[in-house]
């Protein structure tokens, strides 16, 4: 066999995605907030792009009139969206943030809203209170503990150093999850020295910080009140039985009667298993809807994109005309590339808006019973069903429904929420989410002296036209984190 070079001609087919097409696909999967950040970065790179406002608009490319940005439904049937794919004017009509989010940066002759009427820096605040007195800082657990460790008497200075190290190991609830042996190995210190540092940490406030489990946390809080008796110590050593509600075994282990055990449990309930939860303030992340669903004046539905979170992208013709007469070939090429990228971005935004409205409209048409009657009216729905209805690929619908939320009169829901599998019913059209909700309702409504078993839940659902196997009910119950009937009986007895 000879080894050499040879030139062959072959014909093959392959799909090549241009960068513009890849960008359009990525825009579909973005939420409105992510889209705004992406457009801002594109505006910074492309001099022909500009973020406009509804009142002061720069010169823009002429185009067809803007299409309808909302869709009305009559009797659950969506009308056709009257818009062309190459209609760039949708960027001006739909991607409009409104004047409520505009701020005037010009100096004002009136009183300064921060420093008061004097307009000075070190004077009064809104009502004469110094501005620095209004500054607040969220409490920090680790800083709070480090300050205490430096003030509490310690047998040796090395104990303070170890205690400061342990402070960095605790979680947001104040628990020390890392074994002391591992910490001793990291620090190359004797285990006794690490235990001394832990005792110094556990002497800090709030009481219970530095505990390695719930039992130790509660024991530290009880020891601060009064010495822990042997019966209470046994109870805390068997917290798993208390969680299961096995009161008879606890009575036997603690060697107390039912009345004494009840008092011990009542005392435990006055303690805090997460004493440090209030020191680490977590900012709640507000979900910003991408789609707004409202009632029309005549009783139908109105779907529109959330204009408050969408950018208003325009092409600045003034900048383009300023350099269009140049003889520099490099400048002409650069402007041509900027023009092409700007036009494609606006077209992609336009297509994204229309695709989202089409998908949301089809979801509304298929799930109108949910919007009318709640989760019990949720119907089985798949991505393929929506894709076939709007003549799009299933992957496109999947991208559109990812990380996007719809604001309704029943709350804010992710678009993925409306897609659920079908389970057994008289007509085979019962949504799994509706069944889980019904199981939750049955358990919440059961009386304390008549706990429903999984077989009893199956019988009730079967009478309502939902035919499910017992193992399916048990699976849904576990998904809802509902204990079994035996555990619920124990918990009800513990509550009583």
XYZ file of C-alpha atoms in Angstrom:
496
model
C 0.000 0.000 0.000
C 1.450 3.332 -1.110
C 1.135 6.502 0.920
C 0.677 9.761 -0.966
C -1.409 12.842 -1.584
C -4.568 12.682 -3.681
C -7.164 15.274 -4.678
C -10.810 14.074 -4.615
C -14.020 15.935 -5.444
C -17.031 15.055 -3.295
C -20.579 16.435 -3.090
C -22.371 16.589 0.233
C -25.191 18.449 1.964
C -24.978 20.171 5.325
C -26.865 22.814 7.255
C -24.865 25.944 7.998
C -26.282 28.534 10.382
C -25.167 32.067 9.741
C -24.282 34.294 12.715
C -27.435 36.328 12.045
C -29.625 33.226 12.219
C -27.918 32.128 15.412
C -28.583 35.553 16.882
C -32.287 35.370 15.982
C -32.578 31.957 17.651
C -30.877 33.231 20.806
C -33.262 36.198 20.957
C -36.237 33.831 21.089
C -34.970 32.179 24.272
C -34.239 35.492 26.030
C -36.605 37.073 28.501
C -37.480 40.749 28.135
C -34.937 41.761 30.779
C -32.189 39.738 29.108
C -33.206 41.184 25.755
C -32.888 44.744 27.070
C -29.320 44.048 28.239
C -28.433 42.462 24.905
C -29.835 45.379 22.894
C -27.969 47.854 25.090
C -24.699 46.084 24.311
C -25.522 46.116 20.587
C -26.267 49.845 20.696
C -22.882 50.469 22.272
C -21.150 48.551 19.455
C -23.197 49.808 16.488
C -23.218 53.609 15.917
C -26.286 53.379 13.658
C -28.459 51.929 16.426
C -30.169 54.148 18.939
C -32.610 53.640 21.774
C -35.535 55.962 21.147
C -38.372 57.246 23.295
C -42.029 57.821 22.389
C -41.693 61.600 22.579
C -38.304 62.384 20.989
C -37.566 60.086 18.054
C -34.472 60.399 15.872
C -34.622 60.041 12.115
C -35.392 56.449 11.245
C -35.718 54.297 8.194
C -39.025 54.678 6.431
C -41.133 51.554 6.450
C -44.658 50.192 6.412
C -47.142 51.211 9.104
C -46.796 49.393 12.431
C -48.876 46.247 12.883
C -51.342 45.535 15.640
C -49.366 44.910 18.839
C -52.212 43.253 20.721
C -54.462 40.348 19.931
C -58.128 40.148 20.913
C -59.929 36.839 21.262
C -63.640 36.335 20.771
C -65.040 33.085 22.172
C -61.496 31.776 22.560
C -60.707 32.085 18.825
C -57.702 34.256 17.987
C -57.874 36.406 14.882
C -54.956 36.418 12.478
C -52.151 38.822 13.374
C -52.085 41.425 10.614
C -48.359 41.938 10.267
C -45.580 41.276 7.773
C -42.357 39.519 8.701
C -40.237 42.318 7.299
C -42.173 45.005 9.137
C -39.426 46.845 11.046
C -41.783 49.472 12.393
C -42.908 47.100 15.154
C -39.764 48.139 16.999
C -41.129 51.655 17.350
C -44.639 50.565 18.276
C -44.096 47.556 20.560
C -40.622 48.039 22.015
C -41.561 51.207 23.858
C -40.596 51.777 27.464
C -42.874 54.768 28.054
C -42.166 58.120 29.677
C -42.576 56.799 33.222
C -39.019 55.407 33.109
C -37.367 58.563 31.741
C -35.414 60.819 34.103
C -34.627 64.462 33.583
C -30.906 65.022 34.086
C -31.097 68.793 33.713
C -30.542 70.876 36.859
C -33.646 72.056 38.608
C -34.263 75.442 40.153
C -36.487 73.942 42.833
C -35.450 72.393 46.141
C -33.147 69.422 46.014
C -35.177 66.315 46.958
C -32.175 64.783 48.709
C -30.515 67.635 50.561
C -33.581 69.760 51.131
C -34.321 73.351 50.146
C -30.809 74.548 50.876
C -29.362 72.308 48.159
C -26.195 71.776 50.169
C -24.407 68.546 50.856
C -24.133 68.453 54.650
C -27.362 70.160 55.588
C -30.702 68.616 56.394
C -32.425 65.786 54.602
C -36.031 65.586 53.578
C -37.269 66.957 56.870
C -34.096 68.363 58.431
C -32.668 64.965 59.446
C -28.990 64.627 58.448
C -28.568 62.529 55.344
C -26.006 60.193 56.925
C -28.560 59.266 59.621
C -30.790 57.855 56.890
C -28.170 55.449 55.628
C -28.933 51.872 56.637
C -27.069 48.627 56.213
C -28.482 45.120 56.313
C -27.245 43.127 59.311
C -24.380 40.788 58.492
C -24.165 37.617 60.524
C -20.412 37.079 60.186
C -19.516 40.651 61.084
C -21.826 40.412 64.091
C -20.116 37.216 65.268
C -16.580 38.485 64.650
C -17.251 41.509 66.833
C -18.440 39.275 69.666
C -15.528 36.856 69.405
C -13.139 39.734 69.965
C -14.900 40.674 73.231
C -15.646 37.303 74.850
C -12.914 36.064 77.226
C -10.975 33.153 75.713
C -8.563 30.691 77.373
C -5.987 31.246 74.629
C -5.646 33.633 71.714
C -5.529 30.722 69.285
C -9.132 29.947 70.252
C -10.205 33.330 68.863
C -8.398 32.602 65.607
C -10.096 29.219 65.279
C -13.467 30.731 66.176
C -13.040 33.342 63.425
C -12.260 30.540 60.998
C -15.359 28.616 62.072
C -17.470 31.719 61.457
C -16.608 31.456 57.760
C -17.717 27.808 57.749
C -21.260 28.280 59.065
C -24.195 28.421 56.651
C -26.889 31.069 56.379
C -28.825 29.524 59.284
C -25.803 29.483 61.598
C -25.113 25.736 61.462
C -21.626 24.274 61.217
C -21.964 21.473 58.677
C -18.251 20.655 58.300
C -16.983 17.942 60.701
C -14.508 19.187 63.289
C -11.990 16.516 62.279
C -11.862 17.913 58.757
C -11.378 21.437 60.091
C -8.616 20.264 62.423
C -6.892 18.627 59.466
C -7.093 21.800 57.391
C -5.695 23.967 60.172
C -3.209 21.305 61.300
C -4.412 21.847 64.844
C -5.377 19.383 67.597
C -9.056 18.479 67.756
C -9.247 19.801 71.340
C -8.172 23.264 70.162
C -10.864 23.276 67.458
C -13.480 22.263 70.015
C -12.361 25.179 72.243
C -12.859 27.533 69.303
C -16.311 26.052 68.697
C -17.276 26.638 72.333
C -16.206 30.255 71.956
C -18.362 30.603 68.834
C -21.357 28.968 70.515
C -21.102 31.510 73.338
C -22.054 34.267 70.875
C -25.463 35.659 70.131
C -27.872 34.586 68.738
C -27.953 31.531 70.946
C -27.667 28.365 68.889
C -25.105 29.618 66.389
C -22.358 27.113 65.621
C -24.586 24.109 66.300
C -23.933 21.019 64.193
C -27.536 19.822 64.099
C -31.006 20.802 65.264
C -30.701 18.923 68.546
C -27.551 20.778 69.537
C -29.089 24.098 68.477
C -32.134 23.555 70.678
C -29.958 22.275 73.536
C -27.912 25.485 73.475
C -31.071 27.556 73.700
C -32.492 25.434 76.523
C -29.227 25.552 78.467
C -29.419 29.341 78.419
C -32.779 29.184 80.203
C -32.200 26.354 82.663
C -30.188 23.127 82.945
C -31.375 20.457 80.533
C -32.805 17.448 82.379
C -32.122 13.882 81.167
C -35.662 13.436 79.825
C -35.415 16.522 77.614
C -31.962 15.500 76.437
C -33.301 12.097 75.342
C -36.124 13.813 73.538
C -33.731 16.007 71.592
C -31.565 12.992 70.746
C -34.573 11.413 69.013
C -35.870 14.325 66.991
C -36.506 11.968 64.074
C -39.212 10.221 66.086
C -40.722 13.568 66.998
C -40.816 14.540 63.314
C -42.654 11.294 62.531
C -45.075 11.872 65.395
C -44.228 8.562 67.102
C -45.271 9.693 70.584
C -45.534 6.220 72.120
C -41.895 5.407 71.439
C -40.864 8.814 72.760
C -42.753 8.182 75.992
C -40.951 4.887 76.382
C -37.519 6.327 75.593
C -37.908 9.386 77.809
C -39.719 7.385 80.518
C -42.465 10.008 80.933
C -46.239 9.991 80.669
C -48.238 11.584 77.845
C -48.933 14.800 79.768
C -45.267 15.384 80.601
C -44.249 14.641 77.022
C -46.776 17.178 75.804
C -45.252 19.847 78.049
C -41.758 19.000 76.807
C -42.873 19.275 73.189
C -44.585 22.572 73.936
C -41.339 23.900 75.395
C -39.422 22.825 72.295
C -41.880 24.726 70.125
C -40.896 27.953 71.843
C -37.329 27.552 70.544
C -36.017 28.652 67.176
C -34.353 25.945 65.034
C -32.950 28.653 62.731
C -31.836 31.431 65.072
C -29.614 33.158 62.486
C -32.143 33.332 59.665
C -32.899 37.005 60.303
C -29.285 38.153 60.024
C -28.772 37.246 56.394
C -31.291 39.368 54.555
C -32.147 37.858 51.185
C -33.547 40.217 48.598
C -36.668 38.801 47.015
C -36.337 38.589 43.262
C -39.461 39.991 41.657
C -40.595 38.187 38.528
C -41.113 40.648 35.685
C -43.735 39.344 33.222
C -42.907 39.304 29.533
C -46.553 39.027 28.439
C -49.606 40.763 29.876
C -53.060 39.183 29.622
C -56.008 41.421 30.466
C -59.752 41.486 29.954
C -61.119 43.560 27.102
C -63.937 45.993 27.701
C -66.308 43.794 25.713
C -65.437 40.602 27.646
C -62.715 39.095 25.469
C -59.009 38.787 26.131
C -56.146 41.074 25.225
C -52.577 39.850 24.896
C -49.651 42.215 24.587
C -45.955 42.260 25.273
C -44.808 44.075 28.401
C -43.711 47.351 26.808
C -42.135 48.553 30.067
C -39.303 46.026 29.704
C -38.730 46.203 25.947
C -36.265 48.539 24.220
C -37.256 50.879 21.408
C -34.607 50.208 18.771
C -34.213 52.650 15.864
C -31.742 53.334 13.064
C -30.159 56.769 13.184
C -30.156 58.033 9.607
C -28.462 61.292 10.619
C -25.249 59.520 11.547
C -25.432 57.432 8.403
C -25.928 60.462 6.137
C -23.035 62.306 7.773
C -20.494 59.742 6.574
C -22.247 58.445 3.443
C -20.329 60.864 1.157
C -16.891 59.785 2.277
C -14.423 58.390 -0.226
C -12.824 56.035 2.270
C -13.553 52.449 1.239
C -12.946 51.164 4.757
C -15.521 53.583 6.183
C -18.076 52.599 3.552
C -17.551 48.919 4.324
C -17.879 49.552 8.044
C -21.112 51.523 7.597
C -22.513 48.843 5.309
C -21.821 46.171 7.925
C -23.390 48.314 10.653
C -26.429 48.918 8.444
C -26.849 45.198 7.760
C -26.442 44.246 11.415
C -28.880 46.955 12.555
C -31.508 45.931 10.004
C -31.170 42.277 10.917
C -31.447 43.037 14.644
C -34.638 45.030 14.164
C -36.041 42.307 11.926
C -35.142 39.669 14.520
C -36.822 41.685 17.276
C -39.882 42.070 15.092
C -40.044 38.346 14.377
C -39.486 37.538 18.050
C -42.400 39.742 19.088
C -44.737 38.153 16.561
C -43.689 34.625 17.503
C -44.246 35.233 21.213
C -47.692 36.702 20.531
C -48.629 33.730 18.349
C -47.563 31.200 20.972
C -49.227 33.103 23.823
C -52.433 33.433 21.801
C -52.552 29.694 21.150
C -51.903 28.971 24.838
C -54.788 31.251 25.748
C -57.085 29.564 23.254
C -56.236 26.103 24.590
C -56.208 26.994 28.296
C -59.117 29.435 28.448
C -60.863 27.220 31.037
C -57.911 27.797 33.365
C -58.154 31.569 33.042
C -61.900 31.358 33.634
C -62.094 28.796 36.438
C -58.649 28.235 37.917
C -56.264 25.308 37.959
C -59.083 22.773 37.884
C -59.729 23.861 34.305
C -56.157 23.264 33.144
C -56.146 21.119 30.006
C -53.437 18.724 28.765
C -51.150 20.531 26.344
C -47.884 19.697 24.589
C -45.339 21.755 22.728
C -46.054 19.804 19.551
C -49.762 20.654 19.686
C -49.015 24.372 19.867
C -46.321 24.098 17.201
C -48.675 22.333 14.786
C -51.438 24.880 15.418
C -49.239 27.886 14.556
C -47.206 26.103 11.835
C -43.877 26.310 13.637
C -41.270 23.831 14.766
C -41.526 22.344 18.237
C -38.042 23.611 19.138
C -39.135 27.168 18.332
C -42.082 26.911 20.710
C -39.765 25.462 23.360
C -37.446 28.469 23.073
C -40.326 30.926 23.187
C -41.759 29.409 26.368
C -38.420 29.260 28.221
C -37.801 31.856 30.952
C -40.874 33.878 30.016
C -43.785 34.754 32.263
C -47.362 35.809 31.662
C -49.178 38.216 33.976
C -52.858 37.332 34.397
C -55.634 38.220 36.815
C -54.822 34.938 38.584
C -51.145 35.747 39.056
C -47.889 35.470 37.137
C -47.165 32.105 35.538
C -44.271 30.780 33.525
C -45.338 29.742 30.039
C -44.051 26.234 30.734
C -46.726 25.973 33.446
C -49.466 25.670 30.838
C -47.914 22.535 29.322
C -48.906 19.395 31.190
C -49.436 15.741 30.385
C -52.805 14.007 30.207
C -53.843 11.370 32.750
C -56.705 8.920 32.918
C -60.174 10.406 32.760
C -63.532 9.732 31.210
C -62.451 11.520 28.048
C -58.702 11.222 28.601
C -58.369 15.001 28.823
C -57.488 15.560 32.492
C -54.271 17.471 33.125
C -51.776 16.047 35.600
C -51.413 19.455 37.281
C -55.178 19.612 37.863
C -55.125 16.128 39.406
C -52.280 17.044 41.750
C -54.173 20.159 42.792
C -57.287 18.075 43.496
C -55.283 15.625 45.631
C -53.890 18.542 47.616
C -57.410 19.878 48.163
C -58.652 16.488 49.406
C -55.820 16.160 51.915
C -56.234 19.703 53.202
C -59.980 19.197 53.695
C -59.765 15.829 55.466
C -60.918 15.873 59.122
C -58.453 15.047 61.870
C -60.316 11.880 62.837
C -60.717 10.601 59.269
C -57.382 10.647 57.450
C -57.723 9.558 53.831
C -55.546 6.729 52.558
C -54.302 6.568 48.983
C -57.047 4.028 48.188
C -59.668 6.430 49.539
C -58.277 9.228 47.368
C -58.443 6.899 44.353
C -62.118 6.197 45.070
C -62.979 9.904 45.349
C -61.165 10.739 42.119
C -62.853 7.847 40.331
C -66.262 9.193 41.321
C -65.217 12.539 39.829
C -64.352 10.881 36.523
C -60.578 10.590 37.051
C -59.379 6.999 36.815
C -55.929 6.670 38.372
C -53.968 3.797 39.823
C -53.024 3.857 43.483
C -49.294 4.054 42.694
C -49.980 7.145 40.545
C -51.787 8.831 43.438
C -48.899 7.930 45.752
C -46.405 9.396 43.269
C -48.360 12.657 42.975
C -48.692 12.821 46.766
C -44.926 12.465 47.187
C -44.334 15.131 44.544
C -46.524 17.455 46.603
C -44.503 16.534 49.725
C -47.599 15.225 51.460
C -46.832 12.545 54.085
C -48.530 9.174 54.011
C -51.784 8.592 55.832
C -49.948 6.946 58.757
C -47.581 9.888 59.145
C -50.448 12.374 58.843
C -52.309 10.637 61.662
C -49.223 10.944 63.867
C -48.782 14.610 62.971
C -52.434 15.357 63.734
C -52.075 13.612 67.095
C -48.934 15.646 67.765
C -50.768 18.874 66.941
C -53.577 17.971 69.312
